[in-house]
mmCIF file of C-alpha atoms in Angstrom:
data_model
loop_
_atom_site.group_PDB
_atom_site.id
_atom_site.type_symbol
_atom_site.label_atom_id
_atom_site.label_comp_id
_atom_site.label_asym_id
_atom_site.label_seq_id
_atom_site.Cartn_x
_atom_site.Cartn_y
_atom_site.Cartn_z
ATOM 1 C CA UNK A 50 126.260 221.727 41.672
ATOM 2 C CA UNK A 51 127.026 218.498 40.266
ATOM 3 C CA UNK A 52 130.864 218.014 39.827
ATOM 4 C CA UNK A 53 130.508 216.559 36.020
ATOM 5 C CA UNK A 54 128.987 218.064 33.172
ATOM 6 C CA UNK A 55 127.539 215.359 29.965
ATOM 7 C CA UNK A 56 128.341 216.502 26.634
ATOM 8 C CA UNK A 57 125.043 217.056 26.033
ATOM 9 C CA UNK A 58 124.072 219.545 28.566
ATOM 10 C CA UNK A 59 127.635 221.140 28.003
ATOM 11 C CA UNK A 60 126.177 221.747 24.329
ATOM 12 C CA UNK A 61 123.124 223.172 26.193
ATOM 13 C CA UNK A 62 124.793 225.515 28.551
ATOM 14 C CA UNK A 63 127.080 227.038 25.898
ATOM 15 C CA UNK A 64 124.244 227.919 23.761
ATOM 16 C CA UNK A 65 122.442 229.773 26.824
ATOM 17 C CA UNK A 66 122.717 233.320 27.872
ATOM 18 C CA UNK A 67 125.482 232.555 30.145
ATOM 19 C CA UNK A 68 127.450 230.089 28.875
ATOM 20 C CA UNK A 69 130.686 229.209 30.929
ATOM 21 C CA UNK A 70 134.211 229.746 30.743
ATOM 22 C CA UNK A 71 135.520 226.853 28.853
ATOM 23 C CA UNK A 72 139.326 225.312 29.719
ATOM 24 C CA UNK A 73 140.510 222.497 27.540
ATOM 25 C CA UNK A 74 143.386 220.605 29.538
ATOM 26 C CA UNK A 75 144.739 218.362 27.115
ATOM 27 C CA UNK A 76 147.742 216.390 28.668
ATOM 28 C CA UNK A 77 149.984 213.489 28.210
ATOM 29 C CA UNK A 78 152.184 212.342 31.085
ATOM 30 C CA UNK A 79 155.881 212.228 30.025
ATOM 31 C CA UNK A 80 154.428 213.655 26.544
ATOM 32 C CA UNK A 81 154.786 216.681 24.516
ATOM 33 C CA UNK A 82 152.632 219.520 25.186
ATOM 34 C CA UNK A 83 149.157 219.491 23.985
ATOM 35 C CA UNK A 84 148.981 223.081 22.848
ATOM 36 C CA UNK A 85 149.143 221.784 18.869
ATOM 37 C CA UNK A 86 146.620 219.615 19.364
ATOM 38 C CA UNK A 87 144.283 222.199 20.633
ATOM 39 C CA UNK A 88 144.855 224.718 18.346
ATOM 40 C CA UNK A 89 144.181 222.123 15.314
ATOM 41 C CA UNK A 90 140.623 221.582 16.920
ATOM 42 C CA UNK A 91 138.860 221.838 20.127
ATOM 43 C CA UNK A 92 135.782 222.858 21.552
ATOM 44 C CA UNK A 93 134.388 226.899 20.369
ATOM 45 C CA UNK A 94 135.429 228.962 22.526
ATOM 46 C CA UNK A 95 137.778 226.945 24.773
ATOM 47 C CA UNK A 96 141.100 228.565 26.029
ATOM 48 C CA UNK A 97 144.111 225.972 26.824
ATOM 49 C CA UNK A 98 145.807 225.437 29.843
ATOM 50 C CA UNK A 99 149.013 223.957 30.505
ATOM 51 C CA UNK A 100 148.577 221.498 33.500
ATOM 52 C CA UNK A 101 152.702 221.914 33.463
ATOM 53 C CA UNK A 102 153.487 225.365 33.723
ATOM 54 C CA UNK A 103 150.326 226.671 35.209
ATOM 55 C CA UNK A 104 148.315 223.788 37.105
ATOM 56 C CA UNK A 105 151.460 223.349 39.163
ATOM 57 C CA UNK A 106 154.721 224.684 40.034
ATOM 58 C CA UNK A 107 158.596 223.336 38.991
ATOM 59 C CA UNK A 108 158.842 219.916 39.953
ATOM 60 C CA UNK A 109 161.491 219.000 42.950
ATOM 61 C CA UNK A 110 161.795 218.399 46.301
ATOM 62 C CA UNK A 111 157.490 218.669 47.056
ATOM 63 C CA UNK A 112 157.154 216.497 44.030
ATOM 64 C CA UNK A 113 156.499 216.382 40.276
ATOM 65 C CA UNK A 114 153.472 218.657 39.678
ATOM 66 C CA UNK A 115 153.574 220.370 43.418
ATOM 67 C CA UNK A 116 151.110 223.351 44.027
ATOM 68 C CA UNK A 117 151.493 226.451 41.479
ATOM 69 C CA UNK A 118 152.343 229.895 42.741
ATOM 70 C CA UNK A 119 148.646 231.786 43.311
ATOM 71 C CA UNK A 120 150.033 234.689 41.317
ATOM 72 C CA UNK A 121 151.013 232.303 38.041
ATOM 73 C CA UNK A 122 148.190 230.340 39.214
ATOM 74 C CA UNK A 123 145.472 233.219 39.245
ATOM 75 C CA UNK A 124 147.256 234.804 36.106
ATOM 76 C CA UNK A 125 146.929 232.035 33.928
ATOM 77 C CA UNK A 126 142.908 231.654 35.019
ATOM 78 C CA UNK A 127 142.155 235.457 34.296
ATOM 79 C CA UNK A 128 144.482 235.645 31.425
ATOM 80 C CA UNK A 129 141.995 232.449 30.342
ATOM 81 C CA UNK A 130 138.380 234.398 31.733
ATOM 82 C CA UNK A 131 138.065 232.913 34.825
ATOM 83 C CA UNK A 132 136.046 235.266 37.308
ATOM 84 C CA UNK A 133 134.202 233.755 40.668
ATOM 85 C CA UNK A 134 130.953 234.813 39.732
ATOM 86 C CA UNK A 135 131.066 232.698 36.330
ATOM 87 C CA UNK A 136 130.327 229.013 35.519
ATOM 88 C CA UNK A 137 133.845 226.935 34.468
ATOM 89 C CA UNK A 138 134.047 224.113 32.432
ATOM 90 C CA UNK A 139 137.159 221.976 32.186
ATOM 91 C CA UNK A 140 138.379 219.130 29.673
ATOM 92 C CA UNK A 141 141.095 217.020 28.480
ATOM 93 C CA UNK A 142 141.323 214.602 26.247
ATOM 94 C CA UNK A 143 139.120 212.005 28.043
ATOM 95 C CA UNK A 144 141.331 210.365 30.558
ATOM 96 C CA UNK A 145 139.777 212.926 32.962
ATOM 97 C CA UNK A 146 143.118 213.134 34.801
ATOM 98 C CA UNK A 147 143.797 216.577 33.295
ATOM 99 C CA UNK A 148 140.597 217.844 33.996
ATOM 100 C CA UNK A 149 140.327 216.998 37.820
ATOM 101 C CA UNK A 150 143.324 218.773 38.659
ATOM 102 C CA UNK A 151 142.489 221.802 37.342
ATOM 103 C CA UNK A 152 138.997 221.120 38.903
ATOM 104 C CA UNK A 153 140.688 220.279 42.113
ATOM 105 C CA UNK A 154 142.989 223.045 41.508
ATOM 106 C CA UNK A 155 140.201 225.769 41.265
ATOM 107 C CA UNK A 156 137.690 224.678 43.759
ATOM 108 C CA UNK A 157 141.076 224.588 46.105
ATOM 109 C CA UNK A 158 141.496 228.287 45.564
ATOM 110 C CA UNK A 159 138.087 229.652 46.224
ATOM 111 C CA UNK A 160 136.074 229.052 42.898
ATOM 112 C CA UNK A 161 132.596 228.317 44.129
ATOM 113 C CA UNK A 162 131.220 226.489 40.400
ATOM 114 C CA UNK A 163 133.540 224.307 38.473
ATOM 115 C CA UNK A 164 132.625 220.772 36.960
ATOM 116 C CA UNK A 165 134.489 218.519 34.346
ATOM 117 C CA UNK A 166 133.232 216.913 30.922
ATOM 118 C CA UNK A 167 132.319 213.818 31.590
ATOM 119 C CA UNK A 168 134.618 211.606 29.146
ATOM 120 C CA UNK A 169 136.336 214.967 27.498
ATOM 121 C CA UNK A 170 136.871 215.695 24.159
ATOM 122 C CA UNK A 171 136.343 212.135 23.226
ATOM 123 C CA UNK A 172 132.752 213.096 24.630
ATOM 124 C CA UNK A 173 132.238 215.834 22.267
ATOM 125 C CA UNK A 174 130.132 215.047 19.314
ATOM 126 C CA UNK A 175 129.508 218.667 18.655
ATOM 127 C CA UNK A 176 131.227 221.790 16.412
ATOM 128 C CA UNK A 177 134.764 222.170 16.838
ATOM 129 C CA UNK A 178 137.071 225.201 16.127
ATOM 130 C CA UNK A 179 140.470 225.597 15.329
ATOM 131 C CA UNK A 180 140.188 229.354 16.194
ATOM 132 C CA UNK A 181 141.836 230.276 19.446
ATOM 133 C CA UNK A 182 139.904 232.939 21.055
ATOM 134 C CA UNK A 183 141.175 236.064 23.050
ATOM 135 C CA UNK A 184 138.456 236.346 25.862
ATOM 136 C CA UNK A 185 137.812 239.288 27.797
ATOM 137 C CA UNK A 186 140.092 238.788 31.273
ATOM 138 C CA UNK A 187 138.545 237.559 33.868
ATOM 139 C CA UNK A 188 138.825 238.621 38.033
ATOM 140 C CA UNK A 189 139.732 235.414 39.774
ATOM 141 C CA UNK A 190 141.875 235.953 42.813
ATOM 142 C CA UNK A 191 143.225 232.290 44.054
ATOM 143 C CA UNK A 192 142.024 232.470 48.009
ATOM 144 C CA UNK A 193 141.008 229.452 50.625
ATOM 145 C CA UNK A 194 138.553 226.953 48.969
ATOM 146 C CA UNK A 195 136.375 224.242 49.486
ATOM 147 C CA UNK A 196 138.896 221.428 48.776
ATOM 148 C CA UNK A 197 141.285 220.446 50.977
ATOM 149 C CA UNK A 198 144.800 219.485 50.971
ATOM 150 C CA UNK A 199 147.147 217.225 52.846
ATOM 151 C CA UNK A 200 151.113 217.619 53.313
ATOM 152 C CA UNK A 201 153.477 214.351 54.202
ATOM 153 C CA UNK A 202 152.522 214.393 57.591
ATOM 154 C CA UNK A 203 148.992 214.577 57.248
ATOM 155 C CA UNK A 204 148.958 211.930 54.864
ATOM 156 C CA UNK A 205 150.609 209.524 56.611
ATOM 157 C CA UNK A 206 148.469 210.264 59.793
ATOM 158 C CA UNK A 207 145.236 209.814 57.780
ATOM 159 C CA UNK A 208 146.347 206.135 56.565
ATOM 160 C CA UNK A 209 146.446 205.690 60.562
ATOM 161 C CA UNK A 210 143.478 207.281 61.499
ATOM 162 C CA UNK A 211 140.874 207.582 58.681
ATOM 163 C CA UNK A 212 141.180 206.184 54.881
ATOM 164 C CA UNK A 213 144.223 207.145 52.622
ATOM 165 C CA UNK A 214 143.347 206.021 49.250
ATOM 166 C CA UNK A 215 146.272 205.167 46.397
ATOM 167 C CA UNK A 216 144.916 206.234 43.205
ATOM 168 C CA UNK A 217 147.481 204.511 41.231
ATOM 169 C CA UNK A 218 147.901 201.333 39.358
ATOM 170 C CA UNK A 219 148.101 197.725 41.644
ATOM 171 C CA UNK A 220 151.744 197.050 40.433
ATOM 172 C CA UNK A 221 153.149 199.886 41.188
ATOM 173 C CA UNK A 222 151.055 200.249 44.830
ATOM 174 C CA UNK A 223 152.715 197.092 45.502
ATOM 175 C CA UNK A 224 155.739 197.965 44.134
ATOM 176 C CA UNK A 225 156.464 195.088 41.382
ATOM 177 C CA UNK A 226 157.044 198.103 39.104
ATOM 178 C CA UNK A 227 157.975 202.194 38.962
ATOM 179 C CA UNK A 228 158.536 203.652 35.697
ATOM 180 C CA UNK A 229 158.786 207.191 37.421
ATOM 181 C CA UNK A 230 159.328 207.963 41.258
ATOM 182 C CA UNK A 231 162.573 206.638 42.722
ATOM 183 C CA UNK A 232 161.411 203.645 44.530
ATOM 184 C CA UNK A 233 158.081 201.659 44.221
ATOM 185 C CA UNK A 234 155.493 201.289 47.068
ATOM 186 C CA UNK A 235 153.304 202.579 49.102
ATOM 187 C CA UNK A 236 152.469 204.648 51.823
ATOM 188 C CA UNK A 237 152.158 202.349 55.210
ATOM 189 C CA UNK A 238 148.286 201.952 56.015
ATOM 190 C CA UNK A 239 147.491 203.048 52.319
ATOM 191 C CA UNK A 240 144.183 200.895 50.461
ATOM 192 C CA UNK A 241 144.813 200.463 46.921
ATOM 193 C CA UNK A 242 142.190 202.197 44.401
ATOM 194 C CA UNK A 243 143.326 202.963 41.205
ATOM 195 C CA UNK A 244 141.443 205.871 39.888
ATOM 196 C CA UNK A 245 140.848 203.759 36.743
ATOM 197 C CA UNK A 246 138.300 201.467 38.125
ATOM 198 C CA UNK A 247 136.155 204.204 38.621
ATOM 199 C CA UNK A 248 135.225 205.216 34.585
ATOM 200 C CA UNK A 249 133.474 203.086 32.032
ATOM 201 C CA UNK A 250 135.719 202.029 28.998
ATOM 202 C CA UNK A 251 135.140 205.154 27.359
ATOM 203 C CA UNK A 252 136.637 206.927 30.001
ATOM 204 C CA UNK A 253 132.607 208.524 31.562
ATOM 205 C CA UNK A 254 132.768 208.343 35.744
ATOM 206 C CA UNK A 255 130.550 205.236 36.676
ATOM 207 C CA UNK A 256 127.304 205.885 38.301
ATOM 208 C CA UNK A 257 127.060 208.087 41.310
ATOM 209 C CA UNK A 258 125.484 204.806 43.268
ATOM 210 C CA UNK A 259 128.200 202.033 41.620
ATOM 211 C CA UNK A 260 130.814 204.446 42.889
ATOM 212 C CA UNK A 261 129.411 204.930 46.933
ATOM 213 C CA UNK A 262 129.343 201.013 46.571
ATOM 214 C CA UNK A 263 132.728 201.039 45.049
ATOM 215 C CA UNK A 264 134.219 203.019 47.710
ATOM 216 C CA UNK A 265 132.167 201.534 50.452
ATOM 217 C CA UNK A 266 133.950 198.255 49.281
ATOM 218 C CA UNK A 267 137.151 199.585 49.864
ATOM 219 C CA UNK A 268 136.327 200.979 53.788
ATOM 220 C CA UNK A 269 134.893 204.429 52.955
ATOM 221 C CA UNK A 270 131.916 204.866 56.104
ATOM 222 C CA UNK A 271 129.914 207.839 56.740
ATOM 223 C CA UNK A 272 132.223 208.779 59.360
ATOM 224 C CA UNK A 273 135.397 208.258 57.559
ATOM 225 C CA UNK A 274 138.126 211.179 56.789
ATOM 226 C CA UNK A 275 139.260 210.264 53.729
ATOM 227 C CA UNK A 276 142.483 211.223 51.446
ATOM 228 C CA UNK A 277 143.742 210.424 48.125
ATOM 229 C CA UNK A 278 147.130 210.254 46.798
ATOM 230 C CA UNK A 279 148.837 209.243 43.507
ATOM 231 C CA UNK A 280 151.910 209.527 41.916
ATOM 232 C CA UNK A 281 152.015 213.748 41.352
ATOM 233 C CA UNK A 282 148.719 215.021 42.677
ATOM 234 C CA UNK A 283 147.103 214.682 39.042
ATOM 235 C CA UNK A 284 145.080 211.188 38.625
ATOM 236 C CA UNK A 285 145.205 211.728 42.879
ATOM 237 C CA UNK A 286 142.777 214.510 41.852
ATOM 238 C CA UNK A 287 140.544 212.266 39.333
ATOM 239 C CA UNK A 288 140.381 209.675 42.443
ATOM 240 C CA UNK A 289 138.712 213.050 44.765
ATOM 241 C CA UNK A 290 136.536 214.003 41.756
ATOM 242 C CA UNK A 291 134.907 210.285 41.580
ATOM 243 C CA UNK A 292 134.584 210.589 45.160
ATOM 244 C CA UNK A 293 132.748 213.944 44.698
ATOM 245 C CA UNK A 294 130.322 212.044 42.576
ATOM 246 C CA UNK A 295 129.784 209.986 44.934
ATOM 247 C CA UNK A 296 128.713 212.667 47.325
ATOM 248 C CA UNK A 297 131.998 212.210 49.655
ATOM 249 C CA UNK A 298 134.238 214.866 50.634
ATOM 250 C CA UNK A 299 138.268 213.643 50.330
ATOM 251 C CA UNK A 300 141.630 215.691 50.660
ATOM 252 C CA UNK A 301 144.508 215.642 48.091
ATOM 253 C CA UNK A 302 147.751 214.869 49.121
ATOM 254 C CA UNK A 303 149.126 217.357 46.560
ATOM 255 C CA UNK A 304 152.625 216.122 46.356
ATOM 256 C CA UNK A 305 151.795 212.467 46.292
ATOM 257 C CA UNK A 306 154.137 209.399 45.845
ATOM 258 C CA UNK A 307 156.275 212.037 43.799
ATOM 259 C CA UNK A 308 157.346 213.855 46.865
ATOM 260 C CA UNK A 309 156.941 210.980 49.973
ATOM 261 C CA UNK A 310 159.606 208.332 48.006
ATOM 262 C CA UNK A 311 162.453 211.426 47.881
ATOM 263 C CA UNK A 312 162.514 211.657 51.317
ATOM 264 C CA UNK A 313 164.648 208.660 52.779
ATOM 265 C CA UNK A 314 162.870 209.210 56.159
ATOM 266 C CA UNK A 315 159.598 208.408 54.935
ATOM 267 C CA UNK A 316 159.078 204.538 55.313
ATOM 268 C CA UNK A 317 157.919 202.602 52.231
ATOM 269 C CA UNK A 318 155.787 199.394 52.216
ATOM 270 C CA UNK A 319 155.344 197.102 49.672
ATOM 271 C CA UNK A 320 152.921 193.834 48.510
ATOM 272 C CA UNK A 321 149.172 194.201 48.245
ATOM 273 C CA UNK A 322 147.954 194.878 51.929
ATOM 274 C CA UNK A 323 147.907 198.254 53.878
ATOM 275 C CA UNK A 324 150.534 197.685 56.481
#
């Protein structure tokens, strides 16, 4: 199944006889929480999730948004409907950053059929609700999955031996600037990507062809193991979505730039090559 789901055939599927579990993901880095937003209109039927408090666990030592406890985890996605043998849909509110970690987060632990709105809520051109629904809980037990992860050590092998991606912005890859994480940088044998250079203006993924060129571009072969990383494992998981499109498997190095730049063992490299 295709990773991304257009508005359109989102509009389609929820008017079917089994329409999917619908997640609306609505986050703002460093913002307030989203759940007022929602409740003053989102798509019918969509339950919120807090990417915060139950995409990922208390930030610290593994990193800003490290990997949520399965039982909060698989609480919050029952409490929301989630059960395995039942289609998920997830949005935000069209940065897609949202969205792809609870995608990543999901397909991680075992679902088998989870895809994202293609350019979220923006997207949405249909009904909206300000009703927030009480669905019938769902049976999702979190359990090994399809997508993989990396820790520090795997990460920095990768960027030695296969293709370790940076999903972030240029500047702070090269560390001219870092409004967040303790020092800027990147990891040693790293290649630049920001995540953002693979969505249209309006936020949509570009097509699945301009993205295998795009990623070709930047050293991604048929053989290659490839790994993503970002500041907190959350655009990191947009980066592995695109690359999804584009019909290549990656790994997320969950706790990202977040975790590697606490540890003052880790080396750091800066400027715009690899090395």
């Amino acid at each position: 199944m295709n990773a991304i789901i257009s508005a359109s055939d989102l509009a389609s599927d929820l008017a079917g006889p089994n329409p999917p579990v619908l997640l609306d993901v609505r986050w703002q880095l460093g913002g307030p929480d989203q759940r007022s937003v929602y409740e003053s209109a989102h798509i019918p039927g969509a339950v919120f999730v807090d990417l915060d408090s139950e995409l990922a666990g208390p930030a610290g030592a593994a990193g800003r948004h490290p990997l949520p406890d399965p039982e909060v985890f698989g609480a919050a996605m029952r409490a929301a409907g989630v059960s395995e043998n039942r289609d998920v849909v997830v949005y935000d509110g069209g940065q897609g950053w949202a969205a792809a970690r609870a995608w990543w987060l999901l397909g991680h632990s075992g679902h088998p059929s989870v895809r994202v709105l293609d350019g979220g809520f923006a997207a949405w051109s249909g009904p909206v609700s300000s009703e927030v629904p009480s669905p019938v809980p769902g049976t999702f037990a979190p359990g090994p999955g399809t997508l993989p992860s990396l820790d520090a050590d795997g990460a920095a092998g990768l960027a030695r031996t296969g293709l370790l991606l940076d999903a972030r912005a240029g500047e702070r890859y090269r560390g001219e600037v870092e409004p967040i994480d303790p020092v800027g940088g990147h990891i040693p044998g790293a290649v630049s990507a920001p995540t953002t250079e693979n969505v249209t203006e309006d936020g949509r993924f570009l097509p699945a062809a301009e993205l295998v060129d795009r990623f070709k571009s930047l050293g991604v072969t048929p053989a290659s193991e490839v790994g993503v990383y970002c500041g907190s494992g959350v655009s990191g998981a947009h980066e592995v979505l695109a690359l999804a499109v584009a019909d290549i498997p990656a790994a997320l190095y969950v706790g990202s730039w977040s975790e590697w730049s606490r540890d003052g063992n880790r080396p750091v490299a800066v400027g715009p090559d690899p090395q």
